[in-house]
PDB file of C-alpha atoms in Angstrom:
ATOM      1  CA  MET A  30    -225.981  80.507  34.943  1.00 93.00           C
ATOM      2  CA  ARG A  31    -224.340  80.690  38.346  1.00 95.00           C
ATOM      3  CA  VAL A  32    -223.620  77.565  40.397  1.00 96.00           C
ATOM      4  CA  ILE A  33    -223.705  78.267  44.149  1.00 97.00           C
ATOM      5  CA  ALA A  34    -222.127  75.720  46.503  1.00 98.00           C
ATOM      6  CA  PRO A  35    -223.409  75.014  50.021  1.00 98.00           C
ATOM      7  CA  ASP A  36    -221.387  75.804  53.143  1.00 98.00           C
ATOM      8  CA  PHE A  37    -221.899  72.987  55.631  1.00 97.00           C
ATOM      9  CA  ASP A  38    -219.811  74.788  58.278  1.00 97.00           C
ATOM     10  CA  ARG A  39    -221.974  77.915  58.330  1.00 97.00           C
ATOM     11  CA  LEU A  40    -224.040  78.594  61.456  1.00 96.00           C
ATOM     12  CA  THR A  41    -226.714  81.225  61.986  1.00 94.00           C
ATOM     13  CA  GLU A  42    -228.424  82.770  64.995  1.00 90.00           C
ATOM     14  CA  ARG A  43    -232.213  83.055  64.859  1.00 87.00           C
ATOM     15  CA  PRO A  44    -234.613  84.522  67.421  1.00 83.00           C
ATOM     16  CA  GLY A  45    -235.640  81.693  69.724  1.00 79.00           C
ATOM     17  CA  ALA A  46    -232.771  79.320  68.861  1.00 80.00           C
ATOM     18  CA  GLY A  47    -229.206  79.119  67.670  1.00 76.00           C
ATOM     19  CA  PRO A  48    -226.620  78.609  66.488  1.00 91.00           C
ATOM     20  CA  LEU A  49    -228.245  76.564  63.711  1.00 94.00           C
ATOM     21  CA  PRO A  50    -226.658  74.966  60.625  1.00 96.00           C
ATOM     22  CA  ARG A  51    -227.435  76.970  57.477  1.00 97.00           C
ATOM     23  CA  PRO A  52    -225.832  75.233  54.484  1.00 98.00           C
ATOM     24  CA  VAL A  53    -227.574  77.499  51.950  1.00 98.00           C
ATOM     25  CA  GLU A  54    -227.694  81.294  52.177  1.00 98.00           C
ATOM     26  CA  ILE A  55    -228.213  83.099  48.859  1.00 98.00           C
ATOM     27  CA  GLY A  56    -228.926  86.782  48.307  1.00 96.00           C
ATOM     28  CA  PRO A  57    -228.741  89.436  45.572  1.00 95.00           C
ATOM     29  CA  GLU A  58    -224.964  89.629  45.921  1.00 96.00           C
ATOM     30  CA  ASP A  59    -224.834  86.009  44.723  1.00 96.00           C
ATOM     31  CA  THR A  60    -227.490  86.177  42.004  1.00 96.00           C
ATOM     32  CA  ARG A  61    -227.772  89.837  40.895  1.00 95.00           C
ATOM     33  CA  PHE A  62    -231.525  89.255  40.832  1.00 95.00           C
ATOM     34  CA  ARG A  63    -234.028  92.059  41.294  1.00 93.00           C
ATOM     35  CA  ASP A  64    -237.220  90.259  42.351  1.00 93.00           C
ATOM     36  CA  LEU A  65    -236.149  86.867  43.745  1.00 94.00           C
ATOM     37  CA  LEU A  66    -234.513  88.269  46.854  1.00 94.00           C
ATOM     38  CA  SER A  67    -233.146  85.363  48.866  1.00 96.00           C
ATOM     39  CA  LEU A  68    -233.086  81.658  49.634  1.00 97.00           C
ATOM     40  CA  VAL A  69    -231.888  80.159  52.911  1.00 98.00           C
ATOM     41  CA  ILE A  70    -232.045  76.538  54.030  1.00 98.00           C
ATOM     42  CA  ASP A  71    -231.731  75.738  57.731  1.00 97.00           C
ATOM     43  CA  ASP A  72    -231.315  72.423  59.536  1.00 97.00           C
ATOM     44  CA  LEU A  73    -233.543  72.606  62.622  1.00 96.00           C
ATOM     45  CA  PRO A  74    -233.057  70.204  65.567  1.00 94.00           C
ATOM     46  CA  ASP A  75    -235.933  68.325  67.170  1.00 94.00           C
ATOM     47  CA  GLY A  76    -237.708  70.347  69.841  1.00 93.00           C
ATOM     48  CA  SER A  77    -236.303  73.707  68.774  1.00 94.00           C
ATOM     49  CA  ALA A  78    -238.397  76.805  68.129  1.00 94.00           C
ATOM     50  CA  VAL A  79    -237.460  79.768  65.949  1.00 95.00           C
ATOM     51  CA  GLU A  80    -239.138  83.039  65.117  1.00 93.00           C
ATOM     52  CA  GLY A  81    -239.125  85.108  61.951  1.00 93.00           C
ATOM     53  CA  HIS A  82    -240.838  87.830  59.946  1.00 93.00           C
ATOM     54  CA  SER A  83    -241.627  88.164  56.269  1.00 92.00           C
ATOM     55  CA  ALA A  84    -240.692  91.883  56.413  1.00 89.00           C
ATOM     56  CA  ASP A  85    -241.619  93.686  53.178  1.00 87.00           C
ATOM     57  CA  GLY A  86    -241.512  90.618  50.917  1.00 90.00           C
ATOM     58  CA  ALA A  87    -243.616  87.537  50.320  1.00 92.00           C
ATOM     59  CA  LEU A  88    -242.079  84.557  52.119  1.00 95.00           C
ATOM     60  CA  LEU A  89    -242.376  80.917  51.092  1.00 96.00           C
ATOM     61  CA  LEU A  90    -241.438  78.214  53.610  1.00 97.00           C
ATOM     62  CA  VAL A  91    -240.885  74.763  52.095  1.00 97.00           C
ATOM     63  CA  LEU A  92    -240.312  71.641  54.181  1.00 97.00           C
ATOM     64  CA  LEU A  93    -237.632  69.411  52.640  1.00 96.00           C
ATOM     65  CA  ALA A  94    -237.450  66.914  55.536  1.00 96.00           C
ATOM     66  CA  GLY A  95    -238.915  66.375  59.005  1.00 97.00           C
ATOM     67  CA  ALA A  96    -242.019  67.944  60.548  1.00 98.00           C
ATOM     68  CA  VAL A  97    -242.842  71.397  61.931  1.00 98.00           C
ATOM     69  CA  THR A  98    -245.732  73.594  62.949  1.00 98.00           C
ATOM     70  CA  ILE A  99    -245.772  77.246  61.888  1.00 98.00           C
ATOM     71  CA  ALA A 100    -247.872  79.742  63.822  1.00 97.00           C
ATOM     72  CA  ALA A 101    -248.744  82.839  61.781  1.00 94.00           C
ATOM     73  CA  GLY A 102    -251.176  85.265  63.361  1.00 86.00           C
ATOM     74  CA  ALA A 103    -254.142  83.375  64.815  1.00 89.00           C
ATOM     75  CA  ASP A 104    -253.534  80.292  62.665  1.00 92.00           C
ATOM     76  CA  GLU A 105    -251.204  77.330  63.067  1.00 95.00           C
ATOM     77  CA  HIS A 106    -250.120  75.174  60.134  1.00 96.00           C
ATOM     78  CA  ARG A 107    -248.476  71.761  60.274  1.00 97.00           C
ATOM     79  CA  LEU A 108    -245.989  70.757  57.581  1.00 97.00           C
ATOM     80  CA  ASP A 109    -245.031  67.094  57.283  1.00 97.00           C
ATOM     81  CA  ALA A 110    -244.602  64.318  54.728  1.00 93.00           C
ATOM     82  CA  ASP A 111    -248.267  63.279  54.912  1.00 94.00           C
ATOM     83  CA  GLY A 112    -249.901  66.704  54.658  1.00 94.00           C
ATOM     84  CA  ASP A 113    -248.933  70.217  53.637  1.00 96.00           C
ATOM     85  CA  TRP A 114    -245.359  70.761  52.480  1.00 96.00           C
ATOM     86  CA  ALA A 115    -245.183  74.552  52.222  1.00 97.00           C
ATOM     87  CA  LEU A 116    -246.646  77.811  53.504  1.00 96.00           C
ATOM     88  CA  LEU A 117    -246.715  81.159  51.674  1.00 95.00           C
ATOM     89  CA  LEU A 118    -246.832  84.221  53.934  1.00 94.00           C
ATOM     90  CA  PRO A 119    -247.734  87.797  52.934  1.00 92.00           C
ATOM     91  CA  PRO A 120    -245.596  90.871  53.636  1.00 92.00           C
ATOM     92  CA  GLY A 121    -245.532  92.044  57.236  1.00 90.00           C
ATOM     93  CA  GLN A 122    -246.310  88.608  58.705  1.00 94.00           C
ATOM     94  CA  GLY A 123    -244.553  87.333  61.824  1.00 94.00           C
ATOM     95  CA  TYR A 124    -244.296  83.596  62.417  1.00 96.00           C
ATOM     96  CA  ARG A 125    -243.009  81.011  64.885  1.00 96.00           C
ATOM     97  CA  ILE A 126    -241.719  77.566  63.916  1.00 97.00           C
ATOM     98  CA  ALA A 127    -241.879  74.647  66.363  1.00 97.00           C
ATOM     99  CA  VAL A 128    -239.876  71.612  65.245  1.00 97.00           C
ATOM    100  CA  LEU A 129    -241.629  68.258  65.786  1.00 97.00           C
ATOM    101  CA  ALA A 130    -238.911  66.121  64.142  1.00 97.00           C
ATOM    102  CA  PRO A 131    -235.443  67.110  62.861  1.00 97.00           C
ATOM    103  CA  ALA A 132    -236.259  69.304  59.878  1.00 97.00           C
ATOM    104  CA  THR A 133    -234.703  70.873  56.808  1.00 97.00           C
ATOM    105  CA  LEU A 134    -236.609  74.031  55.931  1.00 97.00           C
ATOM    106  CA  ALA A 135    -236.154  76.298  52.915  1.00 97.00           C
ATOM    107  CA  GLU A 136    -237.251  79.936  53.113  1.00 97.00           C
ATOM    108  CA  ALA A 137    -237.480  81.973  49.901  1.00 96.00           C
ATOM    109  CA  ARG A 138    -238.278  85.671  49.815  1.00 94.00           C
ATOM    110  CA  VAL A 139    -239.532  87.580  46.753  1.00 93.00           C
ATOM    111  CA  ARG A 140    -240.439  91.187  46.124  1.00 90.00           C
ATOM    112  CA  ALA A 141    -244.122  91.620  46.993  1.00 84.00           C
ATOM    113  CA  HIS A 142    -246.516  93.362  44.611  1.00 78.00           C
ATOM    114  CA  ALA A 143    -249.785  92.717  46.493  1.00 78.00           C
ATOM    115  CA  SER A 144    -251.169  91.546  49.816  1.00 82.00           C
ATOM    116  CA  PHE A 145    -252.806  88.148  50.285  1.00 88.00           C
ATOM    117  CA  ALA A 146    -253.819  85.671  52.982  1.00 89.00           C
ATOM    118  CA  PRO A 147    -251.397  82.929  54.133  1.00 91.00           C
ATOM    119  CA  LEU A 148    -251.623  79.930  51.819  1.00 92.00           C
ATOM    120  CA  ALA A 149    -250.764  76.308  52.721  1.00 95.00           C
ATOM    121  CA  LEU A 150    -249.645  74.035  49.882  1.00 95.00           C
ATOM    122  CA  ARG A 151    -250.079  70.273  49.553  1.00 95.00           C
ATOM    123  CA  PRO A 152    -248.415  68.098  46.886  1.00 95.00           C
ATOM    124  CA  LYS A 153    -250.332  66.274  44.175  1.00 92.00           C
ATOM    125  CA  ASP A 154    -248.947  63.056  42.732  1.00 88.00           C
ATOM    126  CA  GLY A 155    -245.595  63.732  44.404  1.00 87.00           C
ATOM    127  CA  THR A 156    -245.212  67.246  42.971  1.00 92.00           C
ATOM    128  CA  LEU A 157    -245.601  70.508  44.877  1.00 95.00           C
ATOM    129  CA  ALA A 158    -246.640  73.455  42.709  1.00 94.00           C
ATOM    130  CA  LEU A 159    -247.613  77.108  43.112  1.00 93.00           C
ATOM    131  CA  ASP A 160    -248.270  79.813  40.510  1.00 89.00           C
ATOM    132  CA  GLY A 161    -248.496  83.183  42.277  1.00 81.00           C
ATOM    133  CA  PRO A 162    -248.998  85.531  43.964  1.00 80.00           C
ATOM    134  CA  GLY A 163    -245.555  86.914  43.132  1.00 82.00           C
ATOM    135  CA  LEU A 164    -243.860  83.538  43.134  1.00 90.00           C
ATOM    136  CA  ALA A 165    -243.931  80.260  41.252  1.00 93.00           C
ATOM    137  CA  LEU A 166    -242.747  77.017  42.850  1.00 94.00           C
ATOM    138  CA  ARG A 167    -242.070  73.472  41.768  1.00 95.00           C
ATOM    139  CA  LEU A 168    -240.720  70.717  44.031  1.00 95.00           C
ATOM    140  CA  VAL A 169    -240.305  67.598  41.912  1.00 93.00           C
ATOM    141  CA  PRO A 170    -238.380  64.307  41.995  1.00 91.00           C
ATOM    142  CA  LEU A 171    -235.155  64.619  40.043  1.00 88.00           C
ATOM    143  CA  GLY A 172    -234.779  62.128  37.215  1.00 78.00           C
ATOM    144  CA  ALA A 173    -233.058  61.943  33.855  1.00 71.00           C
ATOM    145  CA  GLY A 174    -232.802  64.865  31.479  1.00 73.00           C
ATOM    146  CA  ALA A 175    -235.107  67.264  33.334  1.00 87.00           C
ATOM    147  CA  ASP A 176    -235.615  70.911  32.411  1.00 93.00           C
ATOM    148  CA  ALA A 177    -233.971  72.857  35.257  1.00 94.00           C
ATOM    149  CA  SER A 178    -236.916  75.276  35.218  1.00 93.00           C
ATOM    150  CA  ALA A 179    -239.448  72.442  35.712  1.00 92.00           C
ATOM    151  CA  GLY A 180    -241.668  73.939  33.025  1.00 90.00           C
ATOM    152  CA  LEU A 181    -241.633  77.492  34.409  1.00 91.00           C
ATOM    153  CA  GLY A 182    -239.855  78.847  31.330  1.00 88.00           C
ATOM    154  CA  ASP A 183    -236.773  81.012  31.007  1.00 89.00           C
ATOM    155  CA  ALA A 184    -238.349  84.494  31.019  1.00 91.00           C
ATOM    156  CA  VAL A 185    -238.078  84.962  34.807  1.00 92.00           C
ATOM    157  CA  GLU A 186    -235.464  84.858  37.569  1.00 95.00           C
ATOM    158  CA  ARG A 187    -235.106  81.334  38.952  1.00 96.00           C
ATOM    159  CA  LEU A 188    -233.279  79.551  41.759  1.00 97.00           C
ATOM    160  CA  VAL A 189    -232.956  75.777  41.377  1.00 97.00           C
ATOM    161  CA  HIS A 190    -231.882  73.875  44.490  1.00 98.00           C
ATOM    162  CA  LEU A 191    -230.741  70.272  43.987  1.00 97.00           C
ATOM    163  CA  THR A 192    -231.006  68.109  47.101  1.00 96.00           C
ATOM    164  CA  GLY A 193    -228.962  65.213  45.680  1.00 95.00           C
ATOM    165  CA  PRO A 194    -225.996  64.721  43.350  1.00 96.00           C
ATOM    166  CA  ALA A 195    -226.695  65.938  39.841  1.00 96.00           C
ATOM    167  CA  ARG A 196    -225.256  66.532  36.405  1.00 96.00           C
ATOM    168  CA  VAL A 197    -226.118  69.978  35.066  1.00 96.00           C
ATOM    169  CA  THR A 198    -225.707  70.813  31.391  1.00 95.00           C
ATOM    170  CA  GLY A 199    -225.771  74.401  30.156  1.00 90.00           C
ATOM    171  CA  PRO A 200    -224.353  76.459  27.294  1.00 87.00           C
ATOM    172  CA  GLU A 201    -220.844  76.217  28.779  1.00 85.00           C
ATOM    173  CA  GLY A 202    -220.896  72.434  29.137  1.00 90.00           C
ATOM    174  CA  ALA A 203    -221.668  69.940  31.895  1.00 93.00           C
ATOM    175  CA  HIS A 204    -221.036  70.145  35.644  1.00 91.00           C
ATOM    176  CA  GLU A 205    -221.033  67.193  38.058  1.00 96.00           C
ATOM    177  CA  LEU A 206    -222.386  68.600  41.318  1.00 97.00           C
ATOM    178  CA  PRO A 207    -222.461  67.070  44.819  1.00 97.00           C
ATOM    179  CA  PRO A 208    -225.691  67.395  46.854  1.00 96.00           C
ATOM    180  CA  ALA A 209    -227.145  70.732  47.998  1.00 97.00           C
ATOM    181  CA  HIS A 210    -225.927  72.951  45.147  1.00 98.00           C
ATOM    182  CA  THR A 211    -228.134  75.729  43.770  1.00 98.00           C
ATOM    183  CA  LEU A 212    -228.376  77.158  40.252  1.00 97.00           C
ATOM    184  CA  ALA A 213    -229.185  80.827  39.671  1.00 97.00           C
ATOM    185  CA  LEU A 214    -230.770  81.239  36.241  1.00 96.00           C
ATOM    186  CA  ALA A 215    -231.304  84.774  34.968  1.00 95.00           C
ATOM    187  CA  PRO A 216    -233.983  85.525  32.360  1.00 94.00           C
ATOM    188  CA  GLY A 217    -232.955  83.935  29.075  1.00 94.00           C
ATOM    189  CA  GLU A 218    -230.798  81.236  30.686  1.00 95.00           C
ATOM    190  CA  ALA A 219    -231.658  77.522  30.597  1.00 94.00           C
ATOM    191  CA  ALA A 220    -230.128  74.221  31.702  1.00 95.00           C
ATOM    192  CA  ARG A 221    -230.823  70.487  31.820  1.00 95.00           C
ATOM    193  CA  VAL A 222    -230.458  68.424  34.996  1.00 96.00           C
ATOM    194  CA  GLU A 223    -230.292  64.726  35.784  1.00 95.00           C
ATOM    195  CA  GLY A 224    -229.540  63.127  39.125  1.00 94.00           C
ATOM    196  CA  MET A 225    -230.973  61.906  42.407  1.00 93.00           C
ATOM    197  CA  GLY A 226    -233.132  63.470  45.096  1.00 94.00           C
ATOM    198  CA  GLU A 227    -235.436  66.412  44.476  1.00 94.00           C
ATOM    199  CA  MET A 228    -235.322  69.697  42.597  1.00 95.00           C
ATOM    200  CA  LEU A 229    -236.748  72.832  44.230  1.00 96.00           C
ATOM    201  CA  VAL A 230    -237.443  75.492  41.592  1.00 96.00           C
ATOM    202  CA  LEU A 231    -238.401  79.038  42.600  1.00 96.00           C
ATOM    203  CA  ALA A 232    -239.310  81.795  40.141  1.00 94.00           C
ATOM    204  CA  ALA A 233    -240.182  85.430  40.815  1.00 90.00           C
ATOM    205  CA  LEU A 234    -243.285  86.690  39.008  1.00 82.00           C
ATOM    206  CA  ARG A 235    -243.711  90.384  38.248  1.00 68.00           C
ATOM    207  CA  PRO A 236    -247.234  91.804  37.818  1.00 53.00           C
ATOM    208  CA  GLY A 237    -248.670  90.773  34.475  1.00 50.00           C
ATOM    209  CA  ALA A 238    -245.793  88.406  33.736  1.00 50.00           C
ATOM    210  CA  ALA A 239    -246.597  85.092  32.092  1.00 48.00           C
ATOM    211  CA  LEU A 240    -244.689  81.873  32.630  1.00 46.00           C
TER     212      LEU A 240
END
């Protein structure tokens, strides 16, 4: 298990806007993962607009706070607390984000094994969940003694982002973590988490793999 700290001083330039705060920026050099390629989390100011592209991977955009619209092709999707919380985009898809209220947006990229249509995701009973294509997602309230994989198992690569302070217990003991830390769990690794805020769990799914 790797524990990856945020960098609240990091800024990034994005087409259409910048510099923007990017407290979380995780890639293969941090995780040594093969299929779960990256996770970035940007803080987007009200009224800003940014552009992006899914390139050759599947891209999942998850709203952690605020409100945005995301234009992808001929369609426009609104993400806010009362409606959809996430949007999954296929490889080769350009998009434009317009910020309606100060927003925190996570973007996770995984290796793509198939094409699919954009998919908007809405929570059920306070939990956001997705199982494929290529990616599994759980966004759940963080409580006491939770499985860090949120039920996704330990057979796949996982990134676990903790929005609030948390205590993480693994084979090497317990860690008291401030907000915005991320766990990188390789296949075969497991941990328990308790704390405040929410837990965003992302898992890469290879073709034919079972959770």
